PDB file of C-alpha atoms in Angstrom:
ATOM      1  CA  UNK L1423      17.892  13.965  12.893  1.00 48.00           C
ATOM      2  CA  UNK L1424      19.492  13.868   9.540  1.00 55.00           C
ATOM      3  CA  UNK L1425      22.789  15.777   8.907  1.00 60.00           C
ATOM      4  CA  UNK L1426      21.421  19.348   7.856  1.00 59.00           C
ATOM      5  CA  UNK L1427      24.248  19.698   5.515  1.00 63.00           C
ATOM      6  CA  UNK L1428      23.574  16.542   3.645  1.00 62.00           C
ATOM      7  CA  UNK L1429      22.208  16.517   0.047  1.00 64.00           C
ATOM      8  CA  UNK L1430      18.803  14.650   1.360  1.00 60.00           C
ATOM      9  CA  UNK L1431      18.406  17.601   3.840  1.00 60.00           C
ATOM     10  CA  UNK L1432      19.164  20.366   1.663  1.00 62.00           C
ATOM     11  CA  UNK L1433      17.038  19.135  -1.253  1.00 65.00           C
ATOM     12  CA  UNK L1434      14.049  17.615   0.479  1.00 68.00           C
ATOM     13  CA  UNK L1435      13.713  18.762   4.277  1.00 71.00           C
ATOM     14  CA  UNK L1436      12.167  22.194   4.735  1.00 77.00           C
ATOM     15  CA  UNK L1437      10.841  24.036   7.569  1.00 83.00           C
ATOM     16  CA  UNK L1438       7.001  24.282   7.842  1.00 90.00           C
ATOM     17  CA  UNK L1439       4.742  25.957  10.212  1.00 95.00           C
ATOM     18  CA  UNK L1440       1.473  24.541  11.610  1.00 97.00           C
ATOM     19  CA  UNK L1441      -0.497  27.273   9.714  1.00 97.00           C
ATOM     20  CA  UNK L1442       1.129  26.310   6.362  1.00 96.00           C
ATOM     21  CA  UNK L1443       0.428  22.570   6.981  1.00 95.00           C
ATOM     22  CA  UNK L1444      -3.339  23.261   7.768  1.00 97.00           C
ATOM     23  CA  UNK L1445      -3.473  25.488   4.656  1.00 96.00           C
ATOM     24  CA  UNK L1446      -2.319  22.633   2.646  1.00 94.00           C
ATOM     25  CA  UNK L1447      -4.906  20.207   4.189  1.00 94.00           C
ATOM     26  CA  UNK L1448      -7.647  22.717   3.492  1.00 94.00           C
ATOM     27  CA  UNK L1449      -6.376  23.299  -0.113  1.00 92.00           C
ATOM     28  CA  UNK L1450      -6.379  19.473  -0.732  1.00 89.00           C
ATOM     29  CA  UNK L1451      -9.903  19.088   0.473  1.00 87.00           C
ATOM     30  CA  UNK L1452      -9.112  17.000   3.333  1.00 90.00           C
ATOM     31  CA  UNK L1453     -11.456  16.619   6.193  1.00 91.00           C
ATOM     32  CA  UNK L1454      -9.106  15.099   8.929  1.00 94.00           C
ATOM     33  CA  UNK L1455      -5.512  15.755   9.974  1.00 96.00           C
ATOM     34  CA  UNK L1456      -3.561  12.772  11.191  1.00 96.00           C
ATOM     35  CA  UNK L1457      -0.319  12.594  13.166  1.00 96.00           C
ATOM     36  CA  UNK L1458       1.244   9.426  12.372  1.00 93.00           C
ATOM     37  CA  UNK L1459       4.664   7.879  11.278  1.00 85.00           C
ATOM     38  CA  UNK L1460       7.052   7.374  12.637  1.00 84.00           C
ATOM     39  CA  UNK L1461       5.608   7.641  16.117  1.00 93.00           C
ATOM     40  CA  UNK L1462       3.557  10.736  17.003  1.00 95.00           C
ATOM     41  CA  UNK L1463       3.755  10.091  20.761  1.00 95.00           C
ATOM     42  CA  UNK L1464       7.346  11.517  20.723  1.00 94.00           C
ATOM     43  CA  UNK L1465       6.332  14.691  19.100  1.00 94.00           C
ATOM     44  CA  UNK L1466       3.018  15.369  20.805  1.00 96.00           C
ATOM     45  CA  UNK L1467       3.784  19.048  21.362  1.00 96.00           C
ATOM     46  CA  UNK L1468       4.209  19.608  17.734  1.00 95.00           C
ATOM     47  CA  UNK L1469       1.038  17.632  16.862  1.00 97.00           C
ATOM     48  CA  UNK L1470      -0.789  19.755  19.323  1.00 98.00           C
ATOM     49  CA  UNK L1471       0.425  22.979  17.822  1.00 98.00           C
ATOM     50  CA  UNK L1472      -0.990  21.772  14.549  1.00 98.00           C
ATOM     51  CA  UNK L1473      -4.278  20.553  15.872  1.00 98.00           C
ATOM     52  CA  UNK L1474      -5.107  23.734  17.532  1.00 98.00           C
ATOM     53  CA  UNK L1475      -4.884  25.379  14.199  1.00 98.00           C
ATOM     54  CA  UNK L1476      -6.576  22.649  12.421  1.00 98.00           C
ATOM     55  CA  UNK L1477      -9.526  22.783  14.722  1.00 97.00           C
ATOM     56  CA  UNK L1478     -10.105  26.428  14.124  1.00 97.00           C
ATOM     57  CA  UNK L1479     -10.213  25.515  10.397  1.00 97.00           C
ATOM     58  CA  UNK L1480     -13.033  23.067  10.983  1.00 96.00           C
ATOM     59  CA  UNK L1481     -10.761  19.983  10.563  1.00 97.00           C
ATOM     60  CA  UNK L1482     -10.907  16.978  12.666  1.00 97.00           C
ATOM     61  CA  UNK L1483      -7.801  15.444  14.320  1.00 98.00           C
ATOM     62  CA  UNK L1484      -6.567  11.966  14.874  1.00 98.00           C
ATOM     63  CA  UNK L1485      -3.645   9.915  16.134  1.00 98.00           C
ATOM     64  CA  UNK L1486      -2.066   7.025  14.390  1.00 97.00           C
ATOM     65  CA  UNK L1487       0.140   5.307  17.154  1.00 96.00           C
ATOM     66  CA  UNK L1488       1.919   2.416  18.646  1.00 96.00           C
ATOM     67  CA  UNK L1489      -0.122   2.834  21.806  1.00 96.00           C
ATOM     68  CA  UNK L1490       2.843   3.225  24.233  1.00 94.00           C
ATOM     69  CA  UNK L1491       1.229   6.322  25.749  1.00 95.00           C
ATOM     70  CA  UNK L1492       0.894   7.448  29.373  1.00 96.00           C
ATOM     71  CA  UNK L1493      -2.306   8.775  31.185  1.00 96.00           C
ATOM     72  CA  UNK L1494      -0.645  12.208  31.102  1.00 97.00           C
ATOM     73  CA  UNK L1495      -0.011  12.542  27.420  1.00 97.00           C
ATOM     74  CA  UNK L1496      -3.704  11.180  26.636  1.00 97.00           C
ATOM     75  CA  UNK L1497      -5.016  13.871  28.901  1.00 97.00           C
ATOM     76  CA  UNK L1498      -2.817  16.477  26.851  1.00 98.00           C
ATOM     77  CA  UNK L1499      -4.091  15.184  23.619  1.00 98.00           C
ATOM     78  CA  UNK L1500      -7.695  14.598  24.511  1.00 98.00           C
ATOM     79  CA  UNK L1501      -9.004  18.121  23.750  1.00 98.00           C
ATOM     80  CA  UNK L1502      -7.792  18.067  20.292  1.00 98.00           C
ATOM     81  CA  UNK L1503      -8.625  14.571  19.047  1.00 98.00           C
ATOM     82  CA  UNK L1504     -11.665  12.634  17.950  1.00 98.00           C
ATOM     83  CA  UNK L1505     -10.051   9.307  16.960  1.00 98.00           C
ATOM     84  CA  UNK L1506      -7.015   7.151  17.891  1.00 98.00           C
ATOM     85  CA  UNK L1507      -5.882   4.255  15.912  1.00 98.00           C
ATOM     86  CA  UNK L1508      -3.521   1.835  17.873  1.00 98.00           C
ATOM     87  CA  UNK L1509      -1.346  -0.906  16.900  1.00 97.00           C
ATOM     88  CA  UNK L1510      -1.794  -4.145  18.987  1.00 98.00           C
ATOM     89  CA  UNK L1511       1.183  -6.016  17.710  1.00 97.00           C
ATOM     90  CA  UNK L1512       0.975  -9.044  19.888  1.00 98.00           C
ATOM     91  CA  UNK L1513      -0.699 -10.382  23.302  1.00 98.00           C
ATOM     92  CA  UNK L1514       2.586 -11.679  24.505  1.00 96.00           C
ATOM     93  CA  UNK L1515       4.692  -9.433  26.536  1.00 95.00           C
ATOM     94  CA  UNK L1516       7.936 -11.106  25.823  1.00 95.00           C
ATOM     95  CA  UNK L1517       7.185 -10.425  22.080  1.00 94.00           C
ATOM     96  CA  UNK L1518       6.483  -6.959  22.744  1.00 94.00           C
ATOM     97  CA  UNK L1519       9.778  -6.314  24.598  1.00 93.00           C
ATOM     98  CA  UNK L1520      11.505  -7.622  21.566  1.00 92.00           C
ATOM     99  CA  UNK L1521      10.168  -4.607  19.659  1.00 90.00           C
ATOM    100  CA  UNK L1522      10.934  -2.106  22.420  1.00 88.00           C
ATOM    101  CA  UNK L1523       7.494  -1.818  23.920  1.00 90.00           C
ATOM    102  CA  UNK L1524       5.393  -3.267  26.831  1.00 93.00           C
ATOM    103  CA  UNK L1525       2.074  -5.005  26.287  1.00 97.00           C
ATOM    104  CA  UNK L1526       0.274  -3.571  29.438  1.00 97.00           C
ATOM    105  CA  UNK L1527       1.020   0.095  28.436  1.00 96.00           C
ATOM    106  CA  UNK L1528      -0.717  -0.525  24.950  1.00 98.00           C
ATOM    107  CA  UNK L1529      -3.516  -2.458  26.578  1.00 98.00           C
ATOM    108  CA  UNK L1530      -3.937   0.347  29.041  1.00 98.00           C
ATOM    109  CA  UNK L1531      -3.924   3.036  26.478  1.00 98.00           C
ATOM    110  CA  UNK L1532      -6.644   1.157  24.497  1.00 99.00           C
ATOM    111  CA  UNK L1533      -8.924   1.251  27.481  1.00 98.00           C
ATOM    112  CA  UNK L1534      -8.169   4.959  28.553  1.00 98.00           C
ATOM    113  CA  UNK L1535      -8.434   6.109  25.044  1.00 98.00           C
ATOM    114  CA  UNK L1536     -11.967   4.305  24.661  1.00 98.00           C
ATOM    115  CA  UNK L1537     -13.074   5.524  28.263  1.00 98.00           C
ATOM    116  CA  UNK L1538     -12.164   9.076  27.261  1.00 97.00           C
ATOM    117  CA  UNK L1539     -14.763   9.054  24.618  1.00 97.00           C
ATOM    118  CA  UNK L1540     -12.337   8.851  21.709  1.00 98.00           C
ATOM    119  CA  UNK L1541     -13.192   6.706  18.693  1.00 98.00           C
ATOM    120  CA  UNK L1542     -10.712   3.960  18.864  1.00 99.00           C
ATOM    121  CA  UNK L1543      -9.565   1.553  16.106  1.00 99.00           C
ATOM    122  CA  UNK L1544      -7.149  -1.283  16.577  1.00 99.00           C
ATOM    123  CA  UNK L1545      -4.688  -2.743  13.870  1.00 98.00           C
ATOM    124  CA  UNK L1546      -2.871  -6.103  14.191  1.00 98.00           C
ATOM    125  CA  UNK L1547      -0.296  -6.841  11.425  1.00 98.00           C
ATOM    126  CA  UNK L1548      -0.594 -10.671  11.277  1.00 98.00           C
ATOM    127  CA  UNK L1549       3.030 -11.945  11.008  1.00 97.00           C
ATOM    128  CA  UNK L1550       3.507 -15.700  10.417  1.00 97.00           C
ATOM    129  CA  UNK L1551       5.240 -17.326  13.417  1.00 96.00           C
ATOM    130  CA  UNK L1552       4.993 -14.148  15.518  1.00 96.00           C
ATOM    131  CA  UNK L1553       1.282 -13.539  16.412  1.00 97.00           C
ATOM    132  CA  UNK L1554      -0.651 -15.676  14.069  1.00 97.00           C
ATOM    133  CA  UNK L1555      -1.565 -18.686  16.288  1.00 97.00           C
ATOM    134  CA  UNK L1556      -5.098 -19.256  16.790  1.00 98.00           C
ATOM    135  CA  UNK L1557      -4.809 -18.847  20.634  1.00 98.00           C
ATOM    136  CA  UNK L1558      -3.209 -15.491  20.384  1.00 97.00           C
ATOM    137  CA  UNK L1559      -5.717 -14.262  17.783  1.00 98.00           C
ATOM    138  CA  UNK L1560      -8.452 -15.379  20.133  1.00 98.00           C
ATOM    139  CA  UNK L1561      -6.836 -13.486  23.015  1.00 98.00           C
ATOM    140  CA  UNK L1562      -6.600 -10.266  20.850  1.00 98.00           C
ATOM    141  CA  UNK L1563     -10.238 -10.430  19.815  1.00 98.00           C
ATOM    142  CA  UNK L1564     -11.543 -11.037  23.251  1.00 99.00           C
ATOM    143  CA  UNK L1565      -9.540  -8.290  24.721  1.00 99.00           C
ATOM    144  CA  UNK L1566     -10.776  -5.799  22.373  1.00 99.00           C
ATOM    145  CA  UNK L1567     -14.398  -6.962  22.789  1.00 99.00           C
ATOM    146  CA  UNK L1568     -13.977  -6.742  26.419  1.00 99.00           C
ATOM    147  CA  UNK L1569     -13.264  -2.983  26.019  1.00 99.00           C
ATOM    148  CA  UNK L1570     -15.950  -2.325  23.476  1.00 99.00           C
ATOM    149  CA  UNK L1571     -17.466  -4.571  20.844  1.00 98.00           C
ATOM    150  CA  UNK L1572     -17.788  -1.439  18.582  1.00 98.00           C
ATOM    151  CA  UNK L1573     -13.999  -0.948  18.329  1.00 99.00           C
ATOM    152  CA  UNK L1574     -13.064  -1.817  14.651  1.00 99.00           C
ATOM    153  CA  UNK L1575     -10.274  -4.330  14.589  1.00 99.00           C
ATOM    154  CA  UNK L1576      -8.176  -4.518  11.410  1.00 98.00           C
ATOM    155  CA  UNK L1577      -6.130  -7.594  10.802  1.00 98.00           C
ATOM    156  CA  UNK L1578      -3.577  -6.822   7.994  1.00 98.00           C
ATOM    157  CA  UNK L1579      -1.101  -8.951   5.965  1.00 97.00           C
ATOM    158  CA  UNK L1580       2.565  -8.872   6.402  1.00 96.00           C
ATOM    159  CA  UNK L1581       4.908  -8.851   3.520  1.00 94.00           C
ATOM    160  CA  UNK L1582       8.622  -9.231   3.589  1.00 92.00           C
ATOM    161  CA  UNK L1583      10.705  -6.135   2.836  1.00 92.00           C
ATOM    162  CA  UNK L1584      13.903  -4.437   3.499  1.00 89.00           C
ATOM    163  CA  UNK L1585      15.550  -5.666   6.658  1.00 88.00           C
ATOM    164  CA  UNK L1586      12.671  -8.182   7.405  1.00 90.00           C
ATOM    165  CA  UNK L1587      13.012 -10.515   4.495  1.00 91.00           C
ATOM    166  CA  UNK L1588      11.642 -13.329   6.494  1.00 90.00           C
ATOM    167  CA  UNK L1589       8.981 -14.788   7.216  1.00 94.00           C
ATOM    168  CA  UNK L1590       6.970 -15.345   4.178  1.00 95.00           C
ATOM    169  CA  UNK L1591       3.757 -13.273   3.324  1.00 95.00           C
ATOM    170  CA  UNK L1592       0.674 -13.622   5.501  1.00 97.00           C
ATOM    171  CA  UNK L1593      -1.609 -16.062   3.600  1.00 96.00           C
ATOM    172  CA  UNK L1594      -5.239 -14.954   2.646  1.00 96.00           C
ATOM    173  CA  UNK L1595      -6.609 -18.081   4.616  1.00 97.00           C
ATOM    174  CA  UNK L1596      -4.741 -16.844   7.816  1.00 97.00           C
ATOM    175  CA  UNK L1597      -6.092 -13.279   7.423  1.00 97.00           C
ATOM    176  CA  UNK L1598      -9.691 -14.536   6.935  1.00 97.00           C
ATOM    177  CA  UNK L1599      -9.266 -16.934   9.864  1.00 98.00           C
ATOM    178  CA  UNK L1600      -8.156 -13.882  12.032  1.00 98.00           C
ATOM    179  CA  UNK L1601     -11.325 -11.859  10.953  1.00 98.00           C
ATOM    180  CA  UNK L1602     -13.509 -14.714  11.715  1.00 98.00           C
ATOM    181  CA  UNK L1603     -11.968 -15.184  15.228  1.00 98.00           C
ATOM    182  CA  UNK L1604     -12.643 -11.385  15.741  1.00 99.00           C
ATOM    183  CA  UNK L1605     -16.334 -11.843  14.896  1.00 98.00           C
ATOM    184  CA  UNK L1606     -16.595 -15.100  16.943  1.00 98.00           C
ATOM    185  CA  UNK L1607     -15.178 -12.788  19.806  1.00 98.00           C
ATOM    186  CA  UNK L1608     -18.237 -10.648  19.510  1.00 98.00           C
ATOM    187  CA  UNK L1609     -16.613  -7.633  17.420  1.00 99.00           C
ATOM    188  CA  UNK L1610     -19.144  -5.835  15.282  1.00 98.00           C
ATOM    189  CA  UNK L1611     -16.595  -4.408  12.744  1.00 98.00           C
ATOM    190  CA  UNK L1612     -13.608  -6.682  11.674  1.00 98.00           C
ATOM    191  CA  UNK L1613     -11.668  -5.827   8.576  1.00 98.00           C
ATOM    192  CA  UNK L1614      -8.918  -7.808   6.686  1.00 97.00           C
ATOM    193  CA  UNK L1615      -6.511  -5.558   4.964  1.00 89.00           C
ATOM    194  CA  UNK L1616      -3.481  -5.530   2.581  1.00 90.00           C
ATOM    195  CA  UNK L1617      -4.781  -7.945   0.047  1.00 93.00           C
ATOM    196  CA  UNK L1618      -7.432  -6.066  -1.926  1.00 93.00           C
ATOM    197  CA  UNK L1619     -10.439  -7.849  -3.154  1.00 93.00           C
ATOM    198  CA  UNK L1620      -9.412 -11.326  -1.842  1.00 94.00           C
ATOM    199  CA  UNK L1621     -10.876 -11.272   1.898  1.00 94.00           C
ATOM    200  CA  UNK L1622     -14.459 -11.646   1.172  1.00 90.00           C
ATOM    201  CA  UNK L1623     -16.656  -9.085   2.975  1.00 95.00           C
ATOM    202  CA  UNK L1624     -13.781  -8.090   5.243  1.00 97.00           C
ATOM    203  CA  UNK L1625     -13.242  -4.913   3.416  1.00 96.00           C
ATOM    204  CA  UNK L1626     -16.575  -3.622   3.792  1.00 97.00           C
ATOM    205  CA  UNK L1627     -18.528  -1.986   6.533  1.00 98.00           C
ATOM    206  CA  UNK L1628     -21.843  -3.908   7.203  1.00 98.00           C
ATOM    207  CA  UNK L1629     -24.606  -3.001   9.722  1.00 98.00           C
ATOM    208  CA  UNK L1630     -24.290  -5.267  12.638  1.00 98.00           C
ATOM    209  CA  UNK L1631     -27.885  -5.234  13.040  1.00 98.00           C
ATOM    210  CA  UNK L1632     -29.558  -5.866   9.620  1.00 98.00           C
ATOM    211  CA  UNK L1633     -26.366  -6.745   7.588  1.00 98.00           C
ATOM    212  CA  UNK L1634     -26.898  -4.000   5.040  1.00 98.00           C
ATOM    213  CA  UNK L1635     -23.694  -2.818   3.157  1.00 98.00           C
ATOM    214  CA  UNK L1636     -22.938   0.685   4.456  1.00 98.00           C
ATOM    215  CA  UNK L1637     -19.586   1.227   2.912  1.00 97.00           C
ATOM    216  CA  UNK L1638     -18.075  -0.909   0.017  1.00 96.00           C
ATOM    217  CA  UNK L1639     -14.338  -0.684  -0.363  1.00 94.00           C
ATOM    218  CA  UNK L1640     -11.583  -1.953  -2.693  1.00 93.00           C
ATOM    219  CA  UNK L1641      -8.244  -1.212  -0.973  1.00 89.00           C
ATOM    220  CA  UNK L1642      -8.414   2.405  -0.190  1.00 86.00           C
ATOM    221  CA  UNK L1643     -11.105   3.118  -2.686  1.00 91.00           C
ATOM    222  CA  UNK L1644     -14.722   3.814  -1.540  1.00 93.00           C
ATOM    223  CA  UNK L1645     -16.936   2.111  -3.917  1.00 94.00           C
ATOM    224  CA  UNK L1646     -20.285   2.950  -2.366  1.00 96.00           C
ATOM    225  CA  UNK L1647     -21.382   4.976   0.690  1.00 96.00           C
ATOM    226  CA  UNK L1648     -24.788   4.523   2.226  1.00 97.00           C
ATOM    227  CA  UNK L1649     -24.664   5.924   5.636  1.00 98.00           C
ATOM    228  CA  UNK L1650     -27.199   8.757   6.431  1.00 98.00           C
ATOM    229  CA  UNK L1651     -26.008  12.294   7.472  1.00 96.00           C
ATOM    230  CA  UNK L1652     -26.444  11.167  11.162  1.00 96.00           C
ATOM    231  CA  UNK L1653     -24.264   8.162  10.793  1.00 97.00           C
ATOM    232  CA  UNK L1654     -27.149   5.899  10.804  1.00 98.00           C
ATOM    233  CA  UNK L1655     -28.032   2.686   8.858  1.00 98.00           C
ATOM    234  CA  UNK L1656     -30.665   3.942   6.289  1.00 98.00           C
ATOM    235  CA  UNK L1657     -32.396   0.531   6.681  1.00 98.00           C
ATOM    236  CA  UNK L1658     -32.802  -0.196  10.389  1.00 98.00           C
ATOM    237  CA  UNK L1659     -31.773   3.255  11.499  1.00 98.00           C
ATOM    238  CA  UNK L1660     -29.276   2.242  14.201  1.00 98.00           C
ATOM    239  CA  UNK L1661     -26.374   4.535  14.919  1.00 98.00           C
ATOM    240  CA  UNK L1662     -22.914   3.203  13.363  1.00 98.00           C
ATOM    241  CA  UNK L1663     -20.122   4.233  15.709  1.00 98.00           C
ATOM    242  CA  UNK L1664     -17.464   6.121  13.923  1.00 97.00           C
ATOM    243  CA  UNK L1665     -16.395   9.476  12.583  1.00 95.00           C
ATOM    244  CA  UNK L1666     -18.712  10.211   9.687  1.00 95.00           C
ATOM    245  CA  UNK L1667     -19.333  13.116   7.388  1.00 92.00           C
ATOM    246  CA  UNK L1668     -22.764  15.065   7.776  1.00 91.00           C
ATOM    247  CA  UNK L1669     -22.638  15.418   3.833  1.00 91.00           C
ATOM    248  CA  UNK L1670     -22.625  11.818   2.485  1.00 92.00           C
ATOM    249  CA  UNK L1671     -23.415  13.293  -0.854  1.00 90.00           C
ATOM    250  CA  UNK L1672     -20.047  14.955  -0.942  1.00 86.00           C
ATOM    251  CA  UNK L1673     -18.213  11.477  -0.473  1.00 88.00           C
ATOM    252  CA  UNK L1674     -16.167  10.685  -3.534  1.00 85.00           C
ATOM    253  CA  UNK L1675     -16.431   7.276  -4.763  1.00 88.00           C
ATOM    254  CA  UNK L1676     -14.838   5.140  -7.335  1.00 85.00           C
ATOM    255  CA  UNK L1677     -11.325   6.269  -6.684  1.00 70.00           C
ATOM    256  CA  UNK L1678     -12.148   9.999  -6.437  1.00 58.00           C
ATOM    257  CA  UNK L1679     -11.544   9.859  -2.638  1.00 55.00           C
ATOM    258  CA  UNK L1680      -7.951  10.780  -2.604  1.00 55.00           C
ATOM    259  CA  UNK L1681      -6.912  14.390  -1.476  1.00 53.00           C
ATOM    260  CA  UNK L1682      -6.296  16.790  -4.369  1.00 54.00           C
ATOM    261  CA  UNK L1683      -2.581  17.587  -4.865  1.00 52.00           C
ATOM    262  CA  UNK L1684      -1.113  20.873  -3.501  1.00 50.00           C
ATOM    263  CA  UNK L1685       1.596  23.076  -4.506  1.00 53.00           C
ATOM    264  CA  UNK L1686       4.544  23.126  -1.957  1.00 51.00           C
TER     265      UNK L1686
END
């Protein structure tokens, strides 16, 4: 995609094999391999070539995608994935088409991924004047709950940058309102992100049954981790949906959860 002869390509772009990538993941102490930016659906064959090696190395595999998938590509990916994070940008098709997508495709992907047994998470970047009306947030929360109340919904704050210098940043009040709407829709796990330490309990994972703090976070940092090795609440023993480690004693807390650097 870049000019192979350019300085950027010559100095920074290098060929790498699936085996090398997985070796780096293992070396860093990672437990999961994710195919993400820009849009992994357009390079699904490359992702599968990596995932097939990663599985053999004992790593879990996930997708981070805009959700404009087809049933065929979901079937192709399913043997390798345990989780699928999907952006649900708006509940208005006309707004989706401005972004180059189609609303129904994304809604279908959320349904199909959930029905296939993948652990699905949904993220909505809340952009002032684009998708932050109470009515639209209610529609979003209700749709997700209609698929499964156990799908986590992350509402994240927009900030102006690069070619999108407008509108202004998403306010804390708007983000908390969105999270509260998700809870009112019946969702068990709602998170508010991009504003660390300022969104009340919406950075943490609470047991939907007894309210115990299961995971406490500050931004990307896990401050405490209380799930059992079976992924249950230690107080009331209900199963918490998710992709959890069976060795909770190995969870690195207090800023120690970042993968270790590797030598390229």
